[in-house]
Coordinates of C-alpha atoms in Angstrom, one line a residue:
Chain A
X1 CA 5.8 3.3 39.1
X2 CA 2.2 2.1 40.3
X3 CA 2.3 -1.3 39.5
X4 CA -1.2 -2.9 38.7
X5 CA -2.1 -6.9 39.5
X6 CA -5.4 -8.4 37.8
X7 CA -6.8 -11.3 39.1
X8 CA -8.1 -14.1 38.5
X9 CA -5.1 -14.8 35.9
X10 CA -7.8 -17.6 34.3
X11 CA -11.4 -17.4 34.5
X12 CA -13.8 -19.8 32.7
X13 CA -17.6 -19.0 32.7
X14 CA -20.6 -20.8 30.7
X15 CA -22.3 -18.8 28.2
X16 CA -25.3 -16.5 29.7
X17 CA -23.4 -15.8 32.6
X18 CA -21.6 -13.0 34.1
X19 CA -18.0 -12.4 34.7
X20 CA -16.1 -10.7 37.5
X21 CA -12.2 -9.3 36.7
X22 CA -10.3 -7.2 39.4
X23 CA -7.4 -5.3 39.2
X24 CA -5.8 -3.5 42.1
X25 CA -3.3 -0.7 41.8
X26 CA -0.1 -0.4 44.4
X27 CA -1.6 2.9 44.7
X28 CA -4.3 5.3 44.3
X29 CA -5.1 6.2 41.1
X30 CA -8.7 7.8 41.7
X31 CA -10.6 7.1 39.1
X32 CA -8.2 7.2 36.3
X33 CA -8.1 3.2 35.2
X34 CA -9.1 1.9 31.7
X35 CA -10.1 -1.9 30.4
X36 CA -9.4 -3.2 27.5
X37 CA -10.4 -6.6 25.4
X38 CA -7.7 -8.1 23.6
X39 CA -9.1 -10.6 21.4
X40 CA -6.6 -13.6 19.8
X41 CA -4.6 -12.3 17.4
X42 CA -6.0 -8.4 17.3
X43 CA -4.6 -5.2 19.0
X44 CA -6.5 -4.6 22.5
X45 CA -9.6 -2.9 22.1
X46 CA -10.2 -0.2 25.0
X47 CA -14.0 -0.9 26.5
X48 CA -13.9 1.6 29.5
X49 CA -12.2 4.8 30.6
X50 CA -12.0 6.9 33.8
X51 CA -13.0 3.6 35.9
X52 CA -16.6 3.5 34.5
X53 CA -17.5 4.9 31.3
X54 CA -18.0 2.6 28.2
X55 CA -16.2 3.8 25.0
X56 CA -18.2 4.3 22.2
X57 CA -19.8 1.7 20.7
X58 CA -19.0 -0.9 23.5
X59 CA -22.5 -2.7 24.8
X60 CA -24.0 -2.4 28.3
X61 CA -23.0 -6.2 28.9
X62 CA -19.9 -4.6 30.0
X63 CA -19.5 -2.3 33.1
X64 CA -17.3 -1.5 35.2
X65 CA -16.6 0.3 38.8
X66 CA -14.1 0.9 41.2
X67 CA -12.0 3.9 42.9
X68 CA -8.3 4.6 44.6
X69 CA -6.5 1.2 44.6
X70 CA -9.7 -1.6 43.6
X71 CA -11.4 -1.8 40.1
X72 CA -13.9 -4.2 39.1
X73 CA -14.9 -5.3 35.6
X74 CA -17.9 -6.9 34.9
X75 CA -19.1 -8.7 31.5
X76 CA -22.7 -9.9 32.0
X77 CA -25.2 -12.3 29.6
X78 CA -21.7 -13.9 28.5
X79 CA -21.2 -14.6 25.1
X80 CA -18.8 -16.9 22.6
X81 CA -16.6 -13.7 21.5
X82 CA -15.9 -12.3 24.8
X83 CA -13.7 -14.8 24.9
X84 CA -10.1 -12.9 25.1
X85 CA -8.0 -11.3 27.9
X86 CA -9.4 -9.0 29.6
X87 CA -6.1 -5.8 30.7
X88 CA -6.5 -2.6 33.1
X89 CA -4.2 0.2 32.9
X90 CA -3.9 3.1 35.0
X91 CA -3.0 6.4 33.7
X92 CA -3.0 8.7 36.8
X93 CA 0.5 8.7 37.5
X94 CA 2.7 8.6 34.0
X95 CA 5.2 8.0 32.8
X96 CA 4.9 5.6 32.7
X97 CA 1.5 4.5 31.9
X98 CA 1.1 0.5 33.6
X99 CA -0.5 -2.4 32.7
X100 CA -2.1 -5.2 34.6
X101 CA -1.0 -8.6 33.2
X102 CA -4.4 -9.5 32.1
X103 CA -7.2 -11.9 32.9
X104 CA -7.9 -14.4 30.3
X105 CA -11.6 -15.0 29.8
X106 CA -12.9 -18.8 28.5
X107 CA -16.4 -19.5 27.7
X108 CA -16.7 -23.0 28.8
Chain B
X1 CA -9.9 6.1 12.4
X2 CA -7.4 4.0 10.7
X3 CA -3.4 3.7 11.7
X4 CA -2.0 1.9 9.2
X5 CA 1.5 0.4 10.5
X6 CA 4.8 -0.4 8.5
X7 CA 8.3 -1.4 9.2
X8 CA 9.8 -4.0 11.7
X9 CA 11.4 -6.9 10.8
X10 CA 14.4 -9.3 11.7
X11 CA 17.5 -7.5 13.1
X12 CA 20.2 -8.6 14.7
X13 CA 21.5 -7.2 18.3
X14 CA 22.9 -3.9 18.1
X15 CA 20.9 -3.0 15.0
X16 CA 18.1 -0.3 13.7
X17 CA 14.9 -0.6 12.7
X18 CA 12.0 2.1 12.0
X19 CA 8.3 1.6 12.6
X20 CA 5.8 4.2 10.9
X21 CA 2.2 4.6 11.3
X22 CA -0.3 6.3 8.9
X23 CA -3.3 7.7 10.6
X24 CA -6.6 8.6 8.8
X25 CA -9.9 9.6 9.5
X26 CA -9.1 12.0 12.4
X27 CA -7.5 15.4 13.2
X28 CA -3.8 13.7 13.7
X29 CA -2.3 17.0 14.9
X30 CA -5.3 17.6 17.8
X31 CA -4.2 13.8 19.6
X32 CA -1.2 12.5 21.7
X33 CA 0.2 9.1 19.6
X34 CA 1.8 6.7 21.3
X35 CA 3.8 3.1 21.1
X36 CA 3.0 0.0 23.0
X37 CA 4.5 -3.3 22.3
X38 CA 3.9 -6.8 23.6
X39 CA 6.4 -9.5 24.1
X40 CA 5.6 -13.0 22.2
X41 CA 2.5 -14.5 25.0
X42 CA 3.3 -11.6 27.6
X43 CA 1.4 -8.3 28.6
X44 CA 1.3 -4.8 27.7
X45 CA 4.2 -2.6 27.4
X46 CA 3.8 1.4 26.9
X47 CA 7.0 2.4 25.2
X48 CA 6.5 6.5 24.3
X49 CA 3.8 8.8 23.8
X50 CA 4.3 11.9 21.8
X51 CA 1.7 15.3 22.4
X52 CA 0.0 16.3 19.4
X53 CA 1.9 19.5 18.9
X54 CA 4.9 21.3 20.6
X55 CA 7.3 18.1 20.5
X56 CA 6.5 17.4 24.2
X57 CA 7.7 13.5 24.3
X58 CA 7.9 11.0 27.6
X59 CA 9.4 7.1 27.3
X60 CA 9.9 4.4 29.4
X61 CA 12.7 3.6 31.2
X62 CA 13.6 0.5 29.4
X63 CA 13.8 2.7 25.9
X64 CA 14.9 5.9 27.2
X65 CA 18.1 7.0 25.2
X66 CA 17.4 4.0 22.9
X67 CA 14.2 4.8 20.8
X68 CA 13.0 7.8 19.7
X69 CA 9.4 8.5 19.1
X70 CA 8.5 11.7 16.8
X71 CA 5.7 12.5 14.3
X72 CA 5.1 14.4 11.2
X73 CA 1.5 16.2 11.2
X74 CA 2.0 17.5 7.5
X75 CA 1.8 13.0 7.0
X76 CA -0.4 12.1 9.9
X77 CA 2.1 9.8 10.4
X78 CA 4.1 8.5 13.7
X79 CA 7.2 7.0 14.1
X80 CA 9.4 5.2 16.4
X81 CA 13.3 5.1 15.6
X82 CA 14.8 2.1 17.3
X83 CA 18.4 2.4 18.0
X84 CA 20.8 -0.4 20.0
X85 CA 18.0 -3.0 19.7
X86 CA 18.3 -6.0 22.3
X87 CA 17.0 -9.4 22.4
X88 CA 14.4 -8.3 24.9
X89 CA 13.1 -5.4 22.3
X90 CA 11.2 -8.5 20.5
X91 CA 7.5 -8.0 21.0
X92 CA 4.9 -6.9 18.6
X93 CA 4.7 -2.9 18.5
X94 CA 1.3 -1.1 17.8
X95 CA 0.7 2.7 17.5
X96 CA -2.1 4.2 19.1
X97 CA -4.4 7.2 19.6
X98 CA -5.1 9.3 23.2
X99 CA -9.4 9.7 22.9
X100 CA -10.9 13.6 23.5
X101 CA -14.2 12.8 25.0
X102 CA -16.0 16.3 25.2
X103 CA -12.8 18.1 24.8
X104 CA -10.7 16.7 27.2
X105 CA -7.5 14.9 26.6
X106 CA -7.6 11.0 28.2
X107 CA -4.7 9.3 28.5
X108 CA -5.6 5.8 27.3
X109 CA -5.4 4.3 24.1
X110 CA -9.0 4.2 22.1
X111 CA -7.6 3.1 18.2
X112 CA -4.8 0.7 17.3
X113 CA -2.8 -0.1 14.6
X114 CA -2.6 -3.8 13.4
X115 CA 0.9 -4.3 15.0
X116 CA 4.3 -4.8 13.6
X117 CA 6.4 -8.1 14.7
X118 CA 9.9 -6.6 15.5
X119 CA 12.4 -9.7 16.2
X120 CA 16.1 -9.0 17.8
X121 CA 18.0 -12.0 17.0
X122 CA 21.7 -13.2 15.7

């Protein structure tokens, strides 16, 4: 099972700022990682697929990068409803298809 | 896209229960459908995935031989049959959609359902 760890586990950022979340993989996946956005109280919502590629309708704030073993996710010009926790999964090798544990964002 | 989830409930250890989900607005039979649930505060669990025709079916290991995941295209509607239920089977359970993006099958989960509380308790 590839086993995925996000980090940081908290992160608080001021509005208008930008936002970094990793997530690592115990090993390769290439470029087949997703993020999602799981606001309080909703089902995730899935931002990115194959490591880089919005979903429809997600904005440009949000972008994302990575290959093999090290992902980044990056949420710029910050705003109040990006609040939420921020989850990676990997779908390379599956089943099973893994999670990361999440990063909770805060908007200070 | 709309999957529209029913079932769940209190049961007690040992029990059944049967989630469905109604899916709109979308070829149902042309996608994979799959169940995650999330424990009460925790992460992301998959739990099956089932391919959108030929019965082809994978689970995790923590469900395999307990829950059964299977659809019904003539419905567009999923379910998940969950057998020998456990105190550690409480979580919040959502259906979801595999995407095609120009044809090809991604396996990642781009629509949700609203999720179904599913408590295992004496």
């Amino acid at each position: 099972e590839v086993v995925m760890t996000q980090s940081p586990a908290t992160l608080s950022v001021s509005p208008g700022e930008t936002a970094t979340l990793s997530c690592r993989a115990s090993q390769s996946v290439y470029t087949n990682l997703a993020w999602y956005q799981q606001r309080p109280g909703q089902a995730p919502r899935l931002l990115i697929y194959a490591s880089s590629t919005r979903a429809p309708g997600i904005p440009a704030r949000f972008s994302a990068s990575g290959f093999g073993t090290d992902f980044t996710l990056t949420i710029s010009s910050l705003q109040s409803d990006d609040s939420a926790v921020y989850f990676c999964q990997q779908y390379n090798y599956w089943p099973p298809r893994t999670f990361g544990q999440g990063t909770r964002v805060e908007i200070k | 896209v709309q999957l529209l989830q029913s079932g769940g409930g209190l049961e007690q250890p040992g029990g059944s229960l049967r989630l469905s989900c109604a899916a709109s607005g979308f070829t149902f039979e042309s996608h994979a459908m799959s169940w995650i649930r999330q424990a009460p505060g925790l992460g992301l669990e998959w739990v099956a995935t089932t391919r959108g025709s030929g019965g082809r079916t994978s689970y995790a290991d923590s469900v395999t031989g307990r829950f059964t995941i299977s659809r019904d295209n003539s419905k567009n509607t999923l379910y998940l049959q969950m057998n020998s239920l456990i105190p550690e089977d409480t979580a919040v359970y959502y259906c979801a959609k595999d995407p095609l993006y120009d044809n090809s099958w991604y396996a990642v989960f781009d629509y949700w359902g609203q999720g179904t509380l599913v408590t295992v308790s004496s």
